[in-house]
Amino acid sequence: DQQVKQNSPSLSVQEGRISILNCDYTNSMFDYFLWYKKYPAEGPTFLISISSIKDKNEDGRFTVFLNKSAKHLSLHIVPSQPGDSAVYFCAAVKKSSGDKLTFGTGTRLAVRP
Amino acid sequence: DTGVSQDPRHKITKRGQNVTFRCDPISEHNRLYWYRQTLGQGPEFLTYFQNEAQLEKSRLLSDRFSAERPKGSFSTLEIQRTEQGDSAMYLCASSLARGNTEAFFGQGTRLTVV
């Protein structure tokens, strides 16, 4: 049972434009959500998180939006840069489960110069 | 370097052999997690420790897998009688057990079973 889903395996965006990565979840008991970025042959790197009681969190070029009624979150990157090209994973956490991460399958972002 | 470190980075082994991986977490982190990632998938939870206590194991962790965290510092993950299906990236992460704190990942150990 895939509790966290990223339905777009890949996304290509022009440098300077906005990248929007989407994530859906099925479990309404998740307490917070995170986005991780992963380069080949490296471990995931934390980008940004959002509590389930918020609907937006912003950090520099990265903004995460949460729509609890739709069980949907999105990561906006603006402006996109070639160095943003990587695989992005959405993850969800239930605090009662030891804060373990439930990951989506990832979206590969390619930012074209 | 004060991040999470994993050793080795790569391991090639023959089917049926035993392998052991090591993870050194960020020193003040009391939680340590093991995940496994296969091609085209996100990381999947295997097990986690709070200090030296192993608090949860996924059903993915068969009897051939064992993890330890003696003294609540580094951790080892052993796979006995490896199978080709064990080929994957094994990721370790650590965090502090308070609030909404993110987990920090190591670079992973890529296991190939031939």
mmCIF file of N, CA and C in Angstrom, chain A residues 47-106:
data_model
loop_
_atom_site.group_PDB
_atom_site.id
_atom_site.type_symbol
_atom_site.label_atom_id
_atom_site.label_comp_id
_atom_site.label_asym_id
_atom_site.label_seq_id
_atom_site.Cartn_x
_atom_site.Cartn_y
_atom_site.Cartn_z
ATOM 1 N N LEU A 47 15.495 19.286 2.335
ATOM 2 C CA LEU A 47 15.265 20.592 1.725
ATOM 3 C C LEU A 47 14.373 21.470 2.591
ATOM 4 N N ILE A 48 13.179 20.986 2.859
ATOM 5 C CA ILE A 48 12.186 21.808 3.530
ATOM 6 C C ILE A 48 11.100 20.903 4.098
ATOM 7 N N SER A 49 10.451 21.366 5.169
ATOM 8 C CA SER A 49 9.380 20.561 5.758
ATOM 9 C C SER A 49 8.172 21.447 6.047
ATOM 10 N N ILE A 50 7.058 20.795 6.356
ATOM 11 C CA ILE A 50 5.846 21.521 6.721
ATOM 12 C C ILE A 50 5.047 20.679 7.703
ATOM 13 N N SER A 51 4.574 21.333 8.749
ATOM 14 C CA SER A 51 3.718 20.662 9.713
ATOM 15 C C SER A 51 2.311 20.502 9.131
ATOM 16 N N SER A 52 1.603 19.502 9.593
ATOM 17 C CA SER A 52 0.246 19.274 9.084
ATOM 18 C C SER A 52 -0.728 20.375 9.508
ATOM 19 N N ILE A 53 -0.302 21.229 10.445
ATOM 20 C CA ILE A 53 -1.203 22.308 10.876
ATOM 21 C C ILE A 53 -0.975 23.601 10.081
ATOM 22 N N LYS A 54 -0.005 23.561 9.184
ATOM 23 C CA LYS A 54 0.277 24.732 8.354
ATOM 24 C C LYS A 54 -0.171 24.460 6.926
ATOM 25 N N ASP A 55 -0.255 25.533 6.124
ATOM 26 C CA ASP A 55 -0.554 25.303 4.714
ATOM 27 C C ASP A 55 0.558 25.807 3.790
ATOM 28 N N LYS A 56 1.550 26.448 4.362
ATOM 29 C CA LYS A 56 2.649 26.964 3.528
ATOM 30 C C LYS A 56 3.889 27.129 4.390
ATOM 31 N N ASN A 57 5.033 26.804 3.778
ATOM 32 C CA ASN A 57 6.308 27.098 4.412
ATOM 33 C C ASN A 57 7.291 27.481 3.319
ATOM 34 N N GLU A 58 8.042 28.537 3.578
ATOM 35 C CA GLU A 58 8.922 29.083 2.547
ATOM 36 C C GLU A 58 10.340 29.168 3.076
ATOM 37 N N ASP A 59 11.307 28.826 2.214
ATOM 38 C CA ASP A 59 12.706 28.944 2.580
ATOM 39 C C ASP A 59 13.487 29.281 1.325
ATOM 40 N N GLY A 60 13.757 30.566 1.148
ATOM 41 C CA GLY A 60 14.493 30.998 -0.035
ATOM 42 C C GLY A 60 13.710 30.717 -1.304
ATOM 43 N N ARG A 61 14.347 29.970 -2.216
ATOM 44 C CA ARG A 61 13.694 29.661 -3.500
ATOM 45 C C ARG A 61 12.666 28.536 -3.385
ATOM 46 N N PHE A 62 12.588 27.905 -2.231
ATOM 47 C CA PHE A 62 11.735 26.730 -2.047
ATOM 48 C C PHE A 62 10.504 27.061 -1.190
ATOM 49 N N THR A 63 9.337 26.676 -1.689
ATOM 50 C CA THR A 63 8.096 26.837 -0.948
ATOM 51 C C THR A 63 7.328 25.528 -1.021
ATOM 52 N N VAL A 64 6.829 25.095 0.122
ATOM 53 C CA VAL A 64 5.990 23.896 0.143
ATOM 54 C C VAL A 64 4.576 24.315 0.539
ATOM 55 N N PHE A 65 3.606 23.800 -0.202
ATOM 56 C CA PHE A 65 2.198 24.061 0.059
ATOM 57 C C PHE A 65 1.526 22.744 0.456
ATOM 58 N N LEU A 66 0.657 22.833 1.460
ATOM 59 C CA LEU A 66 -0.078 21.647 1.909
ATOM 60 C C LEU A 66 -1.574 21.907 1.825
ATOM 61 N N ASN A 67 -2.276 21.021 1.169
ATOM 62 C CA ASN A 67 -3.740 21.066 1.088
ATOM 63 C C ASN A 67 -4.259 19.805 1.764
ATOM 64 N N LYS A 68 -4.611 19.937 3.041
ATOM 65 C CA LYS A 68 -4.996 18.759 3.826
ATOM 66 C C LYS A 68 -6.288 18.133 3.329
ATOM 67 N N SER A 69 -7.222 18.944 2.883
ATOM 68 C CA SER A 69 -8.500 18.371 2.443
ATOM 69 C C SER A 69 -8.301 17.508 1.205
ATOM 70 N N ALA A 70 -7.341 17.894 0.377
ATOM 71 C CA ALA A 70 -7.064 17.120 -0.835
ATOM 72 C C ALA A 70 -5.976 16.081 -0.613
ATOM 73 N N LYS A 71 -5.360 16.096 0.575
ATOM 74 C CA LYS A 71 -4.220 15.212 0.889
ATOM 75 C C LYS A 71 -3.145 15.370 -0.200
ATOM 76 N N HIS A 72 -2.759 16.595 -0.410
ATOM 77 C CA HIS A 72 -1.844 16.932 -1.496
ATOM 78 C C HIS A 72 -0.851 17.973 -1.016
ATOM 79 N N LEU A 73 0.413 17.772 -1.402
ATOM 80 C CA LEU A 73 1.382 18.833 -1.170
ATOM 81 C C LEU A 73 2.216 19.040 -2.421
ATOM 82 N N SER A 74 2.797 20.223 -2.508
ATOM 83 C CA SER A 74 3.607 20.536 -3.674
ATOM 84 C C SER A 74 4.818 21.332 -3.230
ATOM 85 N N LEU A 75 5.876 21.169 -3.993
ATOM 86 C CA LEU A 75 7.120 21.912 -3.785
ATOM 87 C C LEU A 75 7.312 22.823 -4.987
ATOM 88 N N HIS A 76 7.460 24.115 -4.713
ATOM 89 C CA HIS A 76 7.716 25.086 -5.760
ATOM 90 C C HIS A 76 9.161 25.554 -5.641
ATOM 91 N N ILE A 77 9.854 25.553 -6.762
ATOM 92 C CA ILE A 77 11.225 26.048 -6.805
ATOM 93 C C ILE A 77 11.240 27.189 -7.808
ATOM 94 N N VAL A 78 11.572 28.393 -7.307
ATOM 95 C CA VAL A 78 11.596 29.524 -8.238
ATOM 96 C C VAL A 78 12.655 30.539 -7.812
ATOM 97 N N PRO A 79 13.531 30.974 -8.717
ATOM 98 C CA PRO A 79 13.681 30.447 -10.064
ATOM 99 C C PRO A 79 14.469 29.135 -10.061
ATOM 100 N N SER A 80 14.178 28.269 -10.983
ATOM 101 C CA SER A 80 14.896 26.998 -11.095
ATOM 102 C C SER A 80 16.295 27.236 -11.657
ATOM 103 N N GLN A 81 17.239 26.455 -11.144
ATOM 104 C CA GLN A 81 18.630 26.561 -11.573
ATOM 105 C C GLN A 81 19.119 25.182 -12.017
ATOM 106 N N PRO A 82 20.097 25.124 -12.923
ATOM 107 C CA PRO A 82 20.600 23.814 -13.374
ATOM 108 C C PRO A 82 21.061 22.919 -12.222
ATOM 109 N N GLY A 83 21.610 23.528 -11.151
ATOM 110 C CA GLY A 83 22.050 22.751 -9.995
ATOM 111 C C GLY A 83 20.904 22.106 -9.230
ATOM 112 N N ASP A 84 19.665 22.488 -9.550
ATOM 113 C CA ASP A 84 18.508 21.860 -8.909
ATOM 114 C C ASP A 84 18.184 20.510 -9.541
ATOM 115 N N SER A 85 18.818 20.189 -10.647
ATOM 116 C CA SER A 85 18.549 18.913 -11.322
ATOM 117 C C SER A 85 18.947 17.759 -10.408
ATOM 118 N N ALA A 86 17.971 16.952 -10.044
ATOM 119 C CA ALA A 86 18.155 15.864 -9.080
ATOM 120 C C ALA A 86 16.836 15.103 -8.994
ATOM 121 N N VAL A 87 16.813 14.081 -8.157
ATOM 122 C CA VAL A 87 15.552 13.390 -7.849
ATOM 123 C C VAL A 87 15.006 13.963 -6.541
ATOM 124 N N TYR A 88 13.751 14.319 -6.534
ATOM 125 C CA TYR A 88 13.110 14.901 -5.359
ATOM 126 C C TYR A 88 12.123 13.892 -4.770
ATOM 127 N N PHE A 89 12.281 13.649 -3.474
ATOM 128 C CA PHE A 89 11.401 12.732 -2.767
ATOM 129 C C PHE A 89 10.546 13.498 -1.776
ATOM 130 N N CYS A 90 9.280 13.184 -1.796
ATOM 131 C CA CYS A 90 8.349 13.639 -0.783
ATOM 132 C C CYS A 90 8.327 12.566 0.305
ATOM 133 N N ALA A 91 8.261 12.973 1.571
ATOM 134 C CA ALA A 91 8.209 11.999 2.666
ATOM 135 C C ALA A 91 7.236 12.490 3.722
ATOM 136 N N ALA A 92 6.644 11.559 4.424
ATOM 137 C CA ALA A 92 5.667 11.885 5.463
ATOM 138 C C ALA A 92 6.035 11.182 6.753
ATOM 139 N N VAL A 93 5.651 11.800 7.872
ATOM 140 C CA VAL A 93 6.026 11.289 9.191
ATOM 141 C C VAL A 93 4.823 11.266 10.125
ATOM 142 N N LYS A 94 4.696 10.150 10.841
ATOM 143 C CA LYS A 94 3.761 10.094 11.974
ATOM 144 C C LYS A 94 4.611 10.082 13.230
ATOM 145 N N LYS A 95 4.455 11.066 14.088
ATOM 146 C CA LYS A 95 5.307 11.146 15.272
ATOM 147 C C LYS A 95 5.154 9.914 16.150
ATOM 148 N N SER A 96 3.980 9.309 16.168
ATOM 149 C CA SER A 96 3.758 8.139 17.015
ATOM 150 C C SER A 96 4.488 6.909 16.491
ATOM 151 N N SER A 97 5.043 6.994 15.285
ATOM 152 C CA SER A 97 5.763 5.858 14.697
ATOM 153 C C SER A 97 7.260 6.097 14.700
ATOM 154 N N GLY A 98 7.751 6.796 15.722
ATOM 155 C CA GLY A 98 9.183 6.992 15.842
ATOM 156 C C GLY A 98 9.771 7.922 14.806
ATOM 157 N N ASP A 99 8.923 8.765 14.198
ATOM 158 C CA ASP A 99 9.389 9.725 13.191
ATOM 159 C C ASP A 99 10.020 9.051 11.982
ATOM 160 N N LYS A 100 9.667 7.795 11.739
ATOM 161 C CA LYS A 100 10.230 7.178 10.539
ATOM 162 C C LYS A 100 9.571 7.785 9.314
ATOM 163 N N LEU A 101 10.342 7.846 8.237
ATOM 164 C CA LEU A 101 9.898 8.495 7.008
ATOM 165 C C LEU A 101 9.233 7.489 6.082
ATOM 166 N N THR A 102 8.095 7.868 5.528
ATOM 167 C CA THR A 102 7.451 7.113 4.450
ATOM 168 C C THR A 102 7.626 7.930 3.192
ATOM 169 N N PHE A 103 8.374 7.374 2.237
ATOM 170 C CA PHE A 103 8.756 8.110 1.040
ATOM 171 C C PHE A 103 7.841 7.812 -0.138
ATOM 172 N N GLY A 104 7.733 8.809 -1.038
ATOM 173 C CA GLY A 104 7.184 8.559 -2.354
ATOM 174 C C GLY A 104 8.269 7.967 -3.249
ATOM 175 N N THR A 105 7.920 7.742 -4.504
ATOM 176 C CA THR A 105 8.857 7.093 -5.432
ATOM 177 C C THR A 105 9.790 8.078 -6.121
ATOM 178 N N GLY A 106 9.573 9.379 -5.910
ATOM 179 C CA GLY A 106 10.502 10.357 -6.442
ATOM 180 C C GLY A 106 10.099 10.927 -7.789
#
